[in-house]
């Protein structure tokens, strides 16, 4: 689904895979793998695509059917996302184990996300967004 969405947008903008890959500073084959669904695009790279086309992460991730335009580029901060995951979990009074179950991942993954050892995967971020109704745009920024 992610791959089809970024392919459709690239086609709509009349860009080739090579042109898009160059802007994203990845190999064409890497980008092609994301489009065909062979590989899962990392959250940071999906954000780069969102910045490139000035579209929301939620639209690209299939969480919104409305192609909301971004006013400005957003940068992903591993530290901010780690803090946000912890804030979301604590605001629901959940242990790492229970929180992990709600978003279909492991407790060790939650520990690694919260400690900043690992950046959350796009698929887990989508699950978190759906379950806790937090737009991805908000999730990657500082939660108030």
mmCIF file of C-alpha atoms in Angstrom:
data_model
loop_
_atom_site.group_PDB
_atom_site.id
_atom_site.type_symbol
_atom_site.label_atom_id
_atom_site.label_comp_id
_atom_site.label_asym_id
_atom_site.label_seq_id
_atom_site.Cartn_x
_atom_site.Cartn_y
_atom_site.Cartn_z
ATOM 1 C CA UNK A 1 0.000 0.000 0.000
ATOM 2 C CA UNK A 2 2.783 2.445 0.867
ATOM 3 C CA UNK A 3 4.632 1.527 -2.299
ATOM 4 C CA UNK A 4 1.599 2.025 -4.504
ATOM 5 C CA UNK A 5 0.915 5.420 -2.963
ATOM 6 C CA UNK A 6 4.439 6.750 -3.520
ATOM 7 C CA UNK A 7 4.450 5.300 -7.045
ATOM 8 C CA UNK A 8 1.121 6.947 -7.866
ATOM 9 C CA UNK A 9 2.351 10.303 -6.575
ATOM 10 C CA UNK A 10 5.647 9.996 -8.459
ATOM 11 C CA UNK A 11 3.737 9.147 -11.646
ATOM 12 C CA UNK A 12 1.335 12.052 -11.084
ATOM 13 C CA UNK A 13 4.307 14.408 -10.724
ATOM 14 C CA UNK A 14 5.841 12.869 -13.885
ATOM 15 C CA UNK A 15 9.097 11.938 -12.153
ATOM 16 C CA UNK A 16 11.106 8.826 -12.934
ATOM 17 C CA UNK A 17 12.296 6.448 -10.241
ATOM 18 C CA UNK A 18 15.835 7.592 -10.974
ATOM 19 C CA UNK A 19 14.971 11.287 -10.537
ATOM 20 C CA UNK A 20 13.138 10.595 -7.301
ATOM 21 C CA UNK A 21 15.936 8.383 -5.975
ATOM 22 C CA UNK A 22 18.488 11.124 -6.741
ATOM 23 C CA UNK A 23 16.487 13.706 -4.776
ATOM 24 C CA UNK A 24 16.183 11.236 -1.881
ATOM 25 C CA UNK A 25 19.891 10.347 -2.169
ATOM 26 C CA UNK A 26 19.280 6.592 -2.481
ATOM 27 C CA UNK A 27 19.961 4.072 -5.233
ATOM 28 C CA UNK A 28 17.258 3.705 -7.872
ATOM 29 C CA UNK A 29 16.973 0.015 -6.987
ATOM 30 C CA UNK A 30 16.386 0.899 -3.330
ATOM 31 C CA UNK A 31 13.624 3.303 -4.278
ATOM 32 C CA UNK A 32 12.190 0.751 -6.729
ATOM 33 C CA UNK A 33 12.076 -1.822 -3.915
ATOM 34 C CA UNK A 34 9.945 0.551 -1.860
ATOM 35 C CA UNK A 35 7.546 1.181 -4.727
ATOM 36 C CA UNK A 36 7.006 -2.471 -5.624
ATOM 37 C CA UNK A 37 6.612 -3.486 -1.974
ATOM 38 C CA UNK A 38 9.719 -5.666 -1.929
ATOM 39 C CA UNK A 39 11.123 -3.478 0.850
ATOM 40 C CA UNK A 40 9.433 -1.329 3.491
ATOM 41 C CA UNK A 41 10.334 2.332 3.270
ATOM 42 C CA UNK A 42 11.870 3.626 6.518
ATOM 43 C CA UNK A 43 9.989 6.350 8.383
ATOM 44 C CA UNK A 44 12.736 8.902 7.735
ATOM 45 C CA UNK A 45 12.659 8.201 4.004
ATOM 46 C CA UNK A 46 8.867 8.373 3.860
ATOM 47 C CA UNK A 47 9.181 11.758 5.536
ATOM 48 C CA UNK A 48 11.682 12.766 2.832
ATOM 49 C CA UNK A 49 9.110 11.783 0.190
ATOM 50 C CA UNK A 50 6.475 13.809 2.064
ATOM 51 C CA UNK A 51 8.827 16.797 2.109
ATOM 52 C CA UNK A 52 9.626 16.349 -1.587
ATOM 53 C CA UNK A 53 5.984 16.355 -2.667
ATOM 54 C CA UNK A 54 4.783 18.637 0.138
ATOM 55 C CA UNK A 55 2.252 16.048 1.324
ATOM 56 C CA UNK A 56 1.365 14.789 4.785
ATOM 57 C CA UNK A 57 2.797 11.567 6.161
ATOM 58 C CA UNK A 58 -0.726 10.453 7.004
ATOM 59 C CA UNK A 59 -1.731 10.634 3.340
ATOM 60 C CA UNK A 60 1.373 8.783 2.161
ATOM 61 C CA UNK A 61 0.935 6.118 4.849
ATOM 62 C CA UNK A 62 -2.698 5.568 3.873
ATOM 63 C CA UNK A 63 -4.078 6.930 7.151
ATOM 64 C CA UNK A 64 -5.905 9.717 5.330
ATOM 65 C CA UNK A 65 -7.557 9.724 1.934
ATOM 66 C CA UNK A 66 -7.206 13.496 1.713
ATOM 67 C CA UNK A 67 -3.925 14.682 0.139
ATOM 68 C CA UNK A 68 -3.176 17.336 2.750
ATOM 69 C CA UNK A 69 -0.429 19.698 1.627
ATOM 70 C CA UNK A 70 2.446 20.478 3.980
ATOM 71 C CA UNK A 71 3.211 24.117 4.552
ATOM 72 C CA UNK A 72 6.803 23.425 5.582
ATOM 73 C CA UNK A 73 9.313 20.605 5.587
ATOM 74 C CA UNK A 74 9.457 18.484 8.712
ATOM 75 C CA UNK A 75 12.584 16.859 10.053
ATOM 76 C CA UNK A 76 12.492 13.667 12.063
ATOM 77 C CA UNK A 77 14.304 13.636 15.366
ATOM 78 C CA UNK A 78 15.002 10.200 16.826
ATOM 79 C CA UNK A 79 15.103 11.770 20.291
ATOM 80 C CA UNK A 80 11.721 13.472 19.866
ATOM 81 C CA UNK A 81 10.083 10.291 18.604
ATOM 82 C CA UNK A 82 11.580 8.285 21.493
ATOM 83 C CA UNK A 83 10.160 10.807 23.984
ATOM 84 C CA UNK A 84 6.780 10.820 22.237
ATOM 85 C CA UNK A 85 6.468 7.044 22.357
ATOM 86 C CA UNK A 86 7.152 7.124 26.079
ATOM 87 C CA UNK A 87 4.683 10.003 26.603
ATOM 88 C CA UNK A 88 1.947 8.189 24.699
ATOM 89 C CA UNK A 89 2.529 4.979 26.653
ATOM 90 C CA UNK A 90 2.601 6.733 30.033
ATOM 91 C CA UNK A 91 -0.452 8.862 29.238
ATOM 92 C CA UNK A 92 -2.375 5.595 28.861
ATOM 93 C CA UNK A 93 -0.854 4.139 32.045
ATOM 94 C CA UNK A 94 0.569 1.150 30.204
ATOM 95 C CA UNK A 95 3.651 -0.945 30.845
ATOM 96 C CA UNK A 96 5.990 -1.432 27.914
ATOM 97 C CA UNK A 97 4.679 -4.987 27.593
ATOM 98 C CA UNK A 98 1.013 -3.959 27.501
ATOM 99 C CA UNK A 99 1.718 -1.031 25.183
ATOM 100 C CA UNK A 100 3.603 -3.350 22.830
ATOM 101 C CA UNK A 101 0.591 -5.672 22.622
ATOM 102 C CA UNK A 102 -1.704 -2.801 21.628
ATOM 103 C CA UNK A 103 0.448 -1.903 18.627
ATOM 104 C CA UNK A 104 1.426 -5.468 17.711
ATOM 105 C CA UNK A 105 5.116 -5.377 18.533
ATOM 106 C CA UNK A 106 7.393 -6.702 21.260
ATOM 107 C CA UNK A 107 8.233 -5.226 24.638
ATOM 108 C CA UNK A 108 11.907 -5.186 23.672
ATOM 109 C CA UNK A 109 11.065 -3.119 20.582
ATOM 110 C CA UNK A 110 9.227 -0.578 22.746
ATOM 111 C CA UNK A 111 12.216 -0.452 25.087
ATOM 112 C CA UNK A 112 14.541 0.150 22.122
ATOM 113 C CA UNK A 113 12.243 2.810 20.640
ATOM 114 C CA UNK A 114 11.907 4.651 23.953
ATOM 115 C CA UNK A 115 15.623 4.537 24.682
ATOM 116 C CA UNK A 116 16.413 5.826 21.193
ATOM 117 C CA UNK A 117 18.404 2.703 20.276
ATOM 118 C CA UNK A 118 16.098 2.046 17.321
ATOM 119 C CA UNK A 119 13.849 4.333 15.305
ATOM 120 C CA UNK A 120 10.281 3.058 15.189
ATOM 121 C CA UNK A 121 9.406 1.257 11.963
ATOM 122 C CA UNK A 122 6.853 2.828 9.658
ATOM 123 C CA UNK A 123 4.489 -0.121 10.127
ATOM 124 C CA UNK A 124 4.630 0.173 13.927
ATOM 125 C CA UNK A 125 4.218 3.955 13.680
ATOM 126 C CA UNK A 126 1.096 3.398 11.558
ATOM 127 C CA UNK A 127 -0.292 0.958 14.152
ATOM 128 C CA UNK A 128 0.422 3.465 16.925
ATOM 129 C CA UNK A 129 -1.224 6.251 14.934
ATOM 130 C CA UNK A 130 -4.344 4.162 14.306
ATOM 131 C CA UNK A 131 -4.669 2.801 17.844
ATOM 132 C CA UNK A 132 -4.097 6.103 19.656
ATOM 133 C CA UNK A 133 -5.507 8.391 16.934
ATOM 134 C CA UNK A 134 -2.360 10.494 16.682
ATOM 135 C CA UNK A 135 -1.493 11.857 13.230
ATOM 136 C CA UNK A 136 1.997 10.863 12.093
ATOM 137 C CA UNK A 137 2.728 14.558 11.479
ATOM 138 C CA UNK A 138 2.149 15.184 15.176
ATOM 139 C CA UNK A 139 3.896 12.032 16.313
ATOM 140 C CA UNK A 140 7.238 13.032 14.777
ATOM 141 C CA UNK A 141 7.090 16.477 16.347
ATOM 142 C CA UNK A 142 7.069 17.534 19.962
ATOM 143 C CA UNK A 143 3.799 16.547 21.638
ATOM 144 C CA UNK A 144 2.409 19.338 23.794
#
